[in-house]
PDB file of C-alpha atoms in Angstrom:
ATOM      1  CA  MET T 214     -96.455 155.878-103.361  1.00 64.00           C
ATOM      2  CA  GLY T 215     -93.668 154.142-102.467  1.00 79.00           C
ATOM      3  CA  ILE T 216     -94.170 153.068 -99.062  1.00 96.00           C
ATOM      4  CA  PHE T 217     -98.150 152.690-100.664  1.00 97.00           C
ATOM      5  CA  GLU T 218     -95.879 149.561-103.024  1.00 97.00           C
ATOM      6  CA  ASP T 219     -93.880 148.244 -99.967  1.00 97.00           C
ATOM      7  CA  LEU T 220     -97.283 147.786 -98.050  1.00 97.00           C
ATOM      8  CA  VAL T 221     -99.325 146.371-100.916  1.00 98.00           C
ATOM      9  CA  ALA T 222     -96.232 143.829-102.052  1.00 97.00           C
ATOM     10  CA  GLU T 223     -95.328 142.914 -99.069  1.00 97.00           C
ATOM     11  CA  GLY T 224     -99.828 141.885 -98.248  1.00 97.00           C
ATOM     12  CA  ASP T 225     -99.548 140.128-101.216  1.00 97.00           C
ATOM     13  CA  ALA T 226     -95.943 137.825-100.930  1.00 96.00           C
ATOM     14  CA  VAL T 227     -97.517 136.139 -97.626  1.00 94.00           C
ATOM     15  CA  PRO T 228     -97.779 132.287 -98.330  1.00 91.00           C
ATOM     16  CA  LEU T 229    -102.191 131.375 -97.396  1.00 89.00           C
ATOM     17  CA  GLU T 230    -101.969 127.905 -96.211  1.00 86.00           C
ATOM     18  CA  GLY T 231    -103.396 126.816 -93.661  1.00 78.00           C
ATOM     19  CA  TRP T 232    -105.680 128.794 -91.054  1.00 74.00           C
ATOM     20  CA  ASP T 233    -102.886 131.203 -88.550  1.00 76.00           C
ATOM     21  CA  PHE T 234    -104.151 134.831 -88.824  1.00 82.00           C
ATOM     22  CA  SER T 235    -100.816 135.461 -86.396  1.00 86.00           C
ATOM     23  CA  TRP T 236     -99.393 137.713 -89.756  1.00 92.00           C
ATOM     24  CA  PHE T 237    -102.222 140.245 -88.707  1.00 95.00           C
ATOM     25  CA  GLU T 238    -100.433 140.788 -85.160  1.00 95.00           C
ATOM     26  CA  GLY T 239     -99.893 144.833 -84.746  1.00 96.00           C
ATOM     27  CA  ARG T 240    -101.824 145.350 -88.435  1.00 97.00           C
ATOM     28  CA  ALA T 241    -104.941 144.359 -87.516  1.00 98.00           C
ATOM     29  CA  THR T 242    -107.553 143.529 -85.568  1.00 97.00           C
ATOM     30  CA  GLU T 243    -110.592 141.877 -84.526  1.00 96.00           C
ATOM     31  CA  GLU T 244    -112.365 140.909 -81.406  1.00 97.00           C
ATOM     32  CA  ARG T 245    -113.430 137.868 -80.945  1.00 95.00           C
ATOM     33  CA  PRO T 246    -116.729 136.387 -79.713  1.00 97.00           C
ATOM     34  CA  PRO T 247    -117.625 135.954 -76.201  1.00 97.00           C
ATOM     35  CA  TRP T 248    -118.192 132.788 -76.672  1.00 97.00           C
ATOM     36  CA  GLY T 249    -115.027 130.935 -77.106  1.00 97.00           C
ATOM     37  CA  TYR T 250    -115.101 128.679 -79.771  1.00 97.00           C
ATOM     38  CA  ALA T 251    -111.772 126.785 -79.237  1.00 97.00           C
ATOM     39  CA  SER T 252    -112.909 126.185 -75.587  1.00 98.00           C
ATOM     40  CA  LEU T 253    -115.729 124.852 -76.224  1.00 98.00           C
ATOM     41  CA  ILE T 254    -114.560 122.348 -79.146  1.00 98.00           C
ATOM     42  CA  ALA T 255    -111.892 120.867 -76.813  1.00 98.00           C
ATOM     43  CA  ALA T 256    -114.459 120.597 -73.780  1.00 98.00           C
ATOM     44  CA  ARG T 257    -116.448 118.183 -76.145  1.00 98.00           C
ATOM     45  CA  LEU T 258    -113.205 116.394 -77.836  1.00 98.00           C
ATOM     46  CA  ALA T 259    -112.886 115.955 -74.626  1.00 98.00           C
ATOM     47  CA  ALA T 260    -115.710 113.927 -73.699  1.00 98.00           C
ATOM     48  CA  VAL T 261    -116.667 111.666 -76.980  1.00 98.00           C
ATOM     49  CA  GLU T 262    -115.404 108.978 -78.072  1.00 98.00           C
ATOM     50  CA  SER T 263    -115.082 110.435 -82.015  1.00 98.00           C
ATOM     51  CA  ALA T 264    -115.584 113.809 -84.166  1.00 98.00           C
ATOM     52  CA  LEU T 265    -115.846 114.974 -87.642  1.00 98.00           C
ATOM     53  CA  ASP T 266    -114.079 118.348 -88.110  1.00 98.00           C
ATOM     54  CA  LEU T 267    -115.376 120.606 -91.572  1.00 98.00           C
ATOM     55  CA  GLN T 268    -113.829 122.589 -93.357  1.00 97.00           C
ATOM     56  CA  THR T 269    -110.933 122.836 -90.855  1.00 97.00           C
ATOM     57  CA  GLY T 270    -108.314 124.275 -92.714  1.00 94.00           C
ATOM     58  CA  GLY T 271    -104.294 124.287 -91.842  1.00 95.00           C
ATOM     59  CA  GLY T 272    -106.286 122.387 -88.417  1.00 97.00           C
ATOM     60  CA  GLU T 273    -105.273 124.582 -86.091  1.00 95.00           C
ATOM     61  CA  VAL T 274    -108.550 125.549 -84.182  1.00 96.00           C
ATOM     62  CA  THR T 275    -109.010 121.456 -83.697  1.00 98.00           C
ATOM     63  CA  ALA T 276    -105.550 120.685 -83.413  1.00 98.00           C
ATOM     64  CA  SER T 277    -105.507 123.012 -79.777  1.00 97.00           C
ATOM     65  CA  ALA T 278    -107.388 121.180 -77.847  1.00 98.00           C
ATOM     66  CA  PRO T 279    -105.946 119.845 -75.546  1.00 98.00           C
ATOM     67  CA  VAL T 280    -107.430 116.102 -75.869  1.00 98.00           C
ATOM     68  CA  LEU T 281    -108.838 114.956 -79.178  1.00 98.00           C
ATOM     69  CA  PRO T 282    -110.757 110.974 -79.252  1.00 98.00           C
ATOM     70  CA  ALA T 283    -109.439 108.074 -80.578  1.00 98.00           C
ATOM     71  CA  LEU T 284    -111.315 108.578 -83.769  1.00 98.00           C
ATOM     72  CA  MET T 285    -110.638 112.622 -85.536  1.00 98.00           C
ATOM     73  CA  ALA T 286    -111.434 113.082 -89.189  1.00 98.00           C
ATOM     74  CA  ALA T 287    -111.411 115.962 -90.962  1.00 98.00           C
ATOM     75  CA  THR T 288    -112.452 116.802 -93.874  1.00 98.00           C
ATOM     76  CA  GLU T 289    -110.801 119.852 -96.341  1.00 97.00           C
ATOM     77  CA  SER T 290    -111.607 120.900-100.168  1.00 96.00           C
ATOM     78  CA  TRP T 291    -108.159 123.635-100.459  1.00 93.00           C
ATOM     79  CA  PRO T 292    -105.352 120.579-101.423  1.00 95.00           C
ATOM     80  CA  PRO T 293    -102.478 123.401 -99.695  1.00 94.00           C
ATOM     81  CA  ASN T 294    -104.890 123.529 -96.955  1.00 94.00           C
ATOM     82  CA  ALA T 295    -105.097 120.215 -96.105  1.00 96.00           C
ATOM     83  CA  ARG T 296    -101.492 119.750 -97.089  1.00 95.00           C
ATOM     84  CA  VAL T 297    -101.105 122.086 -93.629  1.00 95.00           C
ATOM     85  CA  ALA T 298    -104.187 119.842 -92.173  1.00 96.00           C
ATOM     86  CA  ALA T 299    -102.414 116.789 -92.647  1.00 97.00           C
ATOM     87  CA  ARG T 300     -99.164 117.365 -90.086  1.00 97.00           C
ATOM     88  CA  ASN T 301    -101.691 118.999 -87.762  1.00 97.00           C
ATOM     89  CA  LEU T 302    -104.504 116.641 -86.679  1.00 98.00           C
ATOM     90  CA  PRO T 303    -103.971 112.354 -87.863  1.00 97.00           C
ATOM     91  CA  LEU T 304    -107.095 112.167 -90.544  1.00 98.00           C
ATOM     92  CA  VAL T 305    -107.815 114.873 -93.060  1.00 98.00           C
ATOM     93  CA  VAL T 306    -109.409 113.741 -95.899  1.00 98.00           C
ATOM     94  CA  ARG T 307    -110.420 115.608 -99.208  1.00 97.00           C
ATOM     95  CA  ALA T 308    -113.839 116.416 -99.848  1.00 97.00           C
ATOM     96  CA  PRO T 309    -116.455 118.775-101.692  1.00 97.00           C
ATOM     97  CA  ASP T 310    -117.377 121.870 -99.025  1.00 97.00           C
ATOM     98  CA  ALA T 311    -121.174 120.850-100.167  1.00 97.00           C
ATOM     99  CA  GLY T 312    -120.339 117.366 -99.600  1.00 96.00           C
ATOM    100  CA  PRO T 313    -121.256 114.941 -99.771  1.00 97.00           C
ATOM    101  CA  LEU T 314    -118.918 113.293 -96.886  1.00 98.00           C
ATOM    102  CA  PRO T 315    -116.091 110.097 -97.555  1.00 97.00           C
ATOM    103  CA  PHE T 316    -118.016 108.507 -94.987  1.00 98.00           C
ATOM    104  CA  ARG T 317    -120.159 105.424 -93.490  1.00 98.00           C
ATOM    105  CA  SER T 318    -123.112 106.149 -91.822  1.00 98.00           C
ATOM    106  CA  SER T 319    -123.631 107.065 -87.998  1.00 98.00           C
ATOM    107  CA  VAL T 320    -119.778 107.052 -87.141  1.00 98.00           C
ATOM    108  CA  PHE T 321    -119.177 110.155 -84.437  1.00 98.00           C
ATOM    109  CA  ASP T 322    -120.113 111.613 -81.855  1.00 98.00           C
ATOM    110  CA  LEU T 323    -119.717 115.171 -83.116  1.00 98.00           C
ATOM    111  CA  VAL T 324    -118.747 117.134 -85.995  1.00 98.00           C
ATOM    112  CA  ILE T 325    -117.696 120.445 -85.367  1.00 98.00           C
ATOM    113  CA  SER T 326    -116.865 123.218 -88.209  1.00 98.00           C
ATOM    114  CA  ARG T 327    -115.318 127.171 -87.579  1.00 97.00           C
ATOM    115  CA  HIS T 328    -117.064 129.294 -90.508  1.00 95.00           C
ATOM    116  CA  PRO T 329    -117.519 126.606 -93.212  1.00 96.00           C
ATOM    117  CA  VAL T 330    -118.049 127.372 -96.874  1.00 94.00           C
ATOM    118  CA  ALA T 331    -121.339 125.751 -96.400  1.00 96.00           C
ATOM    119  CA  THR T 332    -122.672 123.309 -94.057  1.00 98.00           C
ATOM    120  CA  PRO T 333    -124.634 119.999 -96.209  1.00 98.00           C
ATOM    121  CA  TRP T 334    -126.680 119.767 -92.790  1.00 98.00           C
ATOM    122  CA  ALA T 335    -128.030 115.921 -94.732  1.00 98.00           C
ATOM    123  CA  GLU T 336    -124.665 114.538 -94.932  1.00 98.00           C
ATOM    124  CA  ILE T 337    -124.350 115.829 -91.663  1.00 98.00           C
ATOM    125  CA  ALA T 338    -126.906 113.577 -90.343  1.00 98.00           C
ATOM    126  CA  ARG T 339    -126.276 110.683 -91.629  1.00 98.00           C
ATOM    127  CA  VAL T 340    -122.427 110.682 -90.569  1.00 98.00           C
ATOM    128  CA  LEU T 341    -123.511 111.202 -86.547  1.00 98.00           C
ATOM    129  CA  LYS T 342    -124.963 108.577 -84.515  1.00 98.00           C
ATOM    130  CA  PRO T 343    -127.807 108.576 -83.155  1.00 96.00           C
ATOM    131  CA  GLY T 344    -128.308 111.685 -80.918  1.00 97.00           C
ATOM    132  CA  GLY T 345    -124.923 113.667 -82.123  1.00 98.00           C
ATOM    133  CA  THR T 346    -124.097 116.923 -81.827  1.00 98.00           C
ATOM    134  CA  TYR T 347    -123.341 119.719 -84.402  1.00 98.00           C
ATOM    135  CA  PHE T 348    -120.626 122.330 -83.154  1.00 98.00           C
ATOM    136  CA  SER T 349    -120.067 125.517 -85.441  1.00 98.00           C
ATOM    137  CA  GLN T 350    -118.888 129.181 -85.049  1.00 98.00           C
ATOM    138  CA  GLN T 351    -119.756 130.269 -88.126  1.00 97.00           C
ATOM    139  CA  ILE T 352    -119.889 134.306 -90.438  1.00 95.00           C
ATOM    140  CA  GLY T 353    -123.090 135.593 -90.350  1.00 94.00           C
ATOM    141  CA  GLU T 354    -124.128 137.984 -93.366  1.00 91.00           C
ATOM    142  CA  ARG T 355    -122.567 140.977 -94.850  1.00 91.00           C
ATOM    143  CA  THR T 356    -119.712 140.098 -92.644  1.00 95.00           C
ATOM    144  CA  ASN T 357    -117.523 143.349 -93.072  1.00 97.00           C
ATOM    145  CA  ARG T 358    -119.980 144.730 -95.228  1.00 96.00           C
ATOM    146  CA  GLU T 359    -117.975 148.261 -94.945  1.00 98.00           C
ATOM    147  CA  LEU T 360    -114.733 146.720 -96.111  1.00 98.00           C
ATOM    148  CA  THR T 361    -116.820 145.106 -99.015  1.00 98.00           C
ATOM    149  CA  GLU T 362    -118.061 148.634-100.331  1.00 98.00           C
ATOM    150  CA  PHE T 363    -115.474 149.847 -99.979  1.00 98.00           C
ATOM    151  CA  MET T 364    -113.565 147.811-102.186  1.00 98.00           C
ATOM    152  CA  MET T 365    -116.705 147.893-105.014  1.00 97.00           C
ATOM    153  CA  GLY T 366    -119.216 149.812-104.142  1.00 97.00           C
ATOM    154  CA  PRO T 367    -122.593 149.093-102.512  1.00 95.00           C
ATOM    155  CA  GLN T 368    -124.220 146.030-102.229  1.00 91.00           C
ATOM    156  CA  PRO T 369    -126.856 144.416-102.854  1.00 88.00           C
ATOM    157  CA  VAL T 370    -129.165 144.066 -99.029  1.00 79.00           C
ATOM    158  CA  GLY T 371    -130.000 140.692 -97.934  1.00 75.00           C
ATOM    159  CA  ASN T 372    -133.148 139.789 -96.532  1.00 75.00           C
ATOM    160  CA  GLY T 373    -131.300 139.192 -92.590  1.00 74.00           C
ATOM    161  CA  HIS T 374    -132.752 135.242 -92.309  1.00 88.00           C
ATOM    162  CA  VAL T 375    -130.044 133.917 -91.785  1.00 93.00           C
ATOM    163  CA  LEU T 376    -130.884 133.015 -88.608  1.00 95.00           C
ATOM    164  CA  GLU T 377    -134.248 131.531 -89.757  1.00 96.00           C
ATOM    165  CA  ARG T 378    -132.388 129.500 -92.738  1.00 95.00           C
ATOM    166  CA  ALA T 379    -130.273 127.877 -90.899  1.00 97.00           C
ATOM    167  CA  ARG T 380    -132.563 126.300 -88.116  1.00 97.00           C
ATOM    168  CA  ALA T 381    -134.781 125.353 -90.750  1.00 97.00           C
ATOM    169  CA  GLU T 382    -132.879 123.515 -93.241  1.00 97.00           C
ATOM    170  CA  ALA T 383    -131.224 122.504 -89.387  1.00 98.00           C
ATOM    171  CA  GLU T 384    -134.146 120.751 -88.601  1.00 98.00           C
ATOM    172  CA  ALA T 385    -135.508 119.854 -91.476  1.00 98.00           C
ATOM    173  CA  ALA T 386    -132.743 117.479 -91.756  1.00 98.00           C
ATOM    174  CA  GLY T 387    -133.753 115.738 -88.852  1.00 98.00           C
ATOM    175  CA  PHE T 388    -132.267 117.734 -85.936  1.00 98.00           C
ATOM    176  CA  GLU T 389    -132.827 120.055 -82.645  1.00 98.00           C
ATOM    177  CA  VAL T 390    -131.808 123.588 -82.537  1.00 98.00           C
ATOM    178  CA  LEU T 391    -130.093 124.333 -78.763  1.00 98.00           C
ATOM    179  CA  GLN T 392    -128.265 126.831 -79.013  1.00 97.00           C
ATOM    180  CA  LEU T 393    -128.832 130.336 -81.786  1.00 98.00           C
ATOM    181  CA  GLU T 394    -126.102 132.759 -80.939  1.00 98.00           C
ATOM    182  CA  PRO T 395    -125.261 135.312 -82.903  1.00 97.00           C
ATOM    183  CA  VAL T 396    -122.889 138.307 -82.248  1.00 98.00           C
ATOM    184  CA  ALA T 397    -121.497 141.726 -85.052  1.00 97.00           C
ATOM    185  CA  LEU T 398    -117.815 142.451 -83.277  1.00 98.00           C
ATOM    186  CA  LYS T 399    -114.766 145.490 -84.886  1.00 98.00           C
ATOM    187  CA  VAL T 400    -112.671 145.012 -86.799  1.00 98.00           C
ATOM    188  CA  GLN T 401    -109.578 146.965 -88.214  1.00 98.00           C
ATOM    189  CA  PHE T 402    -106.406 147.791 -90.213  1.00 98.00           C
ATOM    190  CA  PHE T 403    -104.425 149.371 -89.166  1.00 98.00           C
ATOM    191  CA  ASP T 404    -102.363 149.587 -93.227  1.00 98.00           C
ATOM    192  CA  VAL T 405    -103.275 148.734 -96.463  1.00 98.00           C
ATOM    193  CA  GLY T 406    -100.492 146.045 -95.664  1.00 98.00           C
ATOM    194  CA  ALA T 407    -103.378 143.841 -93.745  1.00 98.00           C
ATOM    195  CA  VAL T 408    -106.135 144.998 -96.160  1.00 98.00           C
ATOM    196  CA  VAL T 409    -103.922 143.071 -99.365  1.00 98.00           C
ATOM    197  CA  HIS T 410    -102.990 139.547 -97.395  1.00 97.00           C
ATOM    198  CA  PHE T 411    -106.498 139.615 -95.978  1.00 97.00           C
ATOM    199  CA  LEU T 412    -109.090 140.270 -99.176  1.00 98.00           C
ATOM    200  CA  ARG T 413    -106.091 137.230-100.802  1.00 96.00           C
ATOM    201  CA  LYS T 414    -107.732 135.160 -97.862  1.00 92.00           C
ATOM    202  CA  VAL T 415    -110.619 135.653 -96.834  1.00 92.00           C
ATOM    203  CA  LEU T 416    -111.715 135.091-100.776  1.00 90.00           C
ATOM    204  CA  TRP T 417    -115.847 135.872 -99.962  1.00 92.00           C
ATOM    205  CA  THR T 418    -115.563 139.491 -98.813  1.00 96.00           C
ATOM    206  CA  VAL T 419    -114.134 140.466-102.660  1.00 97.00           C
ATOM    207  CA  PRO T 420    -114.771 137.850-104.805  1.00 96.00           C
ATOM    208  CA  GLY T 421    -112.137 137.812-107.735  1.00 96.00           C
ATOM    209  CA  PHE T 422    -110.474 140.369-105.946  1.00 98.00           C
ATOM    210  CA  THR T 423    -106.419 140.980-106.783  1.00 97.00           C
ATOM    211  CA  VAL T 424    -104.077 143.740-106.135  1.00 98.00           C
ATOM    212  CA  GLU T 425    -104.112 144.992-110.206  1.00 97.00           C
ATOM    213  CA  GLY T 426    -107.572 144.843-110.572  1.00 98.00           C
ATOM    214  CA  TYR T 427    -108.260 146.952-107.703  1.00 98.00           C
ATOM    215  CA  ARG T 428    -105.335 149.174-107.092  1.00 98.00           C
ATOM    216  CA  ASP T 429    -107.361 152.391-107.275  1.00 98.00           C
ATOM    217  CA  ARG T 430    -109.509 151.042-104.412  1.00 98.00           C
ATOM    218  CA  LEU T 431    -106.465 150.065-102.554  1.00 98.00           C
ATOM    219  CA  LEU T 432    -104.925 153.249-102.437  1.00 98.00           C
ATOM    220  CA  ASP T 433    -107.623 155.579-101.782  1.00 98.00           C
ATOM    221  CA  MET T 434    -107.962 152.442 -98.490  1.00 98.00           C
ATOM    222  CA  HIS T 435    -104.213 154.317 -98.439  1.00 98.00           C
ATOM    223  CA  GLU T 436    -105.190 157.270 -97.868  1.00 98.00           C
ATOM    224  CA  HIS T 437    -106.794 156.450 -95.439  1.00 98.00           C
ATOM    225  CA  ILE T 438    -105.212 154.503 -93.397  1.00 98.00           C
ATOM    226  CA  GLN T 439    -102.682 157.309 -93.628  1.00 97.00           C
ATOM    227  CA  GLU T 440    -105.198 160.647 -92.706  1.00 98.00           C
ATOM    228  CA  HIS T 441    -107.660 158.447 -90.369  1.00 98.00           C
ATOM    229  CA  GLY T 442    -105.044 155.812 -87.917  1.00 98.00           C
ATOM    230  CA  ARG T 443    -107.271 152.905 -89.303  1.00 98.00           C
ATOM    231  CA  PHE T 444    -109.869 151.130 -91.333  1.00 98.00           C
ATOM    232  CA  GLU T 445    -112.867 149.861 -89.476  1.00 98.00           C
ATOM    233  CA  SER T 446    -115.238 147.632 -90.756  1.00 98.00           C
ATOM    234  CA  THR T 447    -117.723 144.716 -88.698  1.00 98.00           C
ATOM    235  CA  SER T 448    -117.893 140.702 -88.691  1.00 97.00           C
ATOM    236  CA  GLN T 449    -121.147 138.691 -87.606  1.00 96.00           C
ATOM    237  CA  ARG T 450    -120.863 135.421 -86.312  1.00 97.00           C
ATOM    238  CA  PHE T 451    -123.814 133.213 -84.561  1.00 98.00           C
ATOM    239  CA  LEU T 452    -123.101 130.488 -83.278  1.00 98.00           C
ATOM    240  CA  ILE T 453    -124.744 127.182 -83.987  1.00 98.00           C
ATOM    241  CA  GLU T 454    -125.346 123.851 -81.876  1.00 98.00           C
ATOM    242  CA  ALA T 455    -127.884 121.306 -83.326  1.00 98.00           C
ATOM    243  CA  THR T 456    -128.635 117.483 -81.903  1.00 98.00           C
ATOM    244  CA  LEU T 457    -129.483 115.047 -84.599  1.00 97.00           C
ATOM    245  CA  SER T 458    -133.173 113.947 -82.798  1.00 86.00           C
ATOM    246  CA  GLY T 459    -134.683 110.643 -83.231  1.00 69.00           C
ATOM    247  CA  ALA T 460    -133.207 108.809 -86.012  1.00 54.00           C
ATOM    248  CA  GLY T 461    -132.110 111.959 -87.723  1.00 50.00           C
ATOM    249  CA  ALA T 462    -132.435 111.649 -91.969  1.00 48.00           C
ATOM    250  CA  ARG T 463    -130.275 108.558 -93.089  1.00 46.00           C
ATOM    251  CA  GLY T 464    -129.380 107.686 -96.193  1.00 43.00           C
ATOM    252  CA  GLY T 465    -126.122 105.870 -98.354  1.00 40.00           C
ATOM    253  CA  SER T 466    -124.080 103.266 -97.120  1.00 34.00           C
TER     254      SER T 466
END
């Protein structure tokens, strides 16, 4: 029990601000999507004069681009993340994930977002210039379902229509979808401390997670990892690229 308690306490003590996963090195792994999101946005950011990063987290991925446009703005709703992002990016504003966005209409050539909680398509269309692009890597349906169900038991099965829904919502807001590509990726946890930190950081995996509330299941997880050497799960991701067709969806000022 001493090892279990130490690992849980360690995972429970790691700060949550920012979107840097380097703490997991040697303790958990996740396959990377084949398209290389950071490289793709770096190329796009270098080719435009204005861009907006929605729900930027700590801004780490966007800040890694070698060249940023003259106007580079970002939004973040969680104050600790917004403070980290303000150190990484030139302009960060607080804004709710689902909008409204605190920008004038037709300002940006490019809107990007990595793992958004919500995609406010009408607001994205409003702040983009005609012909502008939305480019995003998003979380697919039932991502890490094995981990969720280990902790919470069997969960309702979704309808599997997340890609169709994303396309329909984009088109309804005046976009033409150019890319819509899903991928399933292997995730491995090598100690229960890594599971604790992940569940604290990636809140949607086990909503309402606390160490005390899930201590029994964490002990079962610890025993599983001790026996098998790891716990394996599957993350779901999809890439979407869409351009604003014609005048797009306009409104506001």
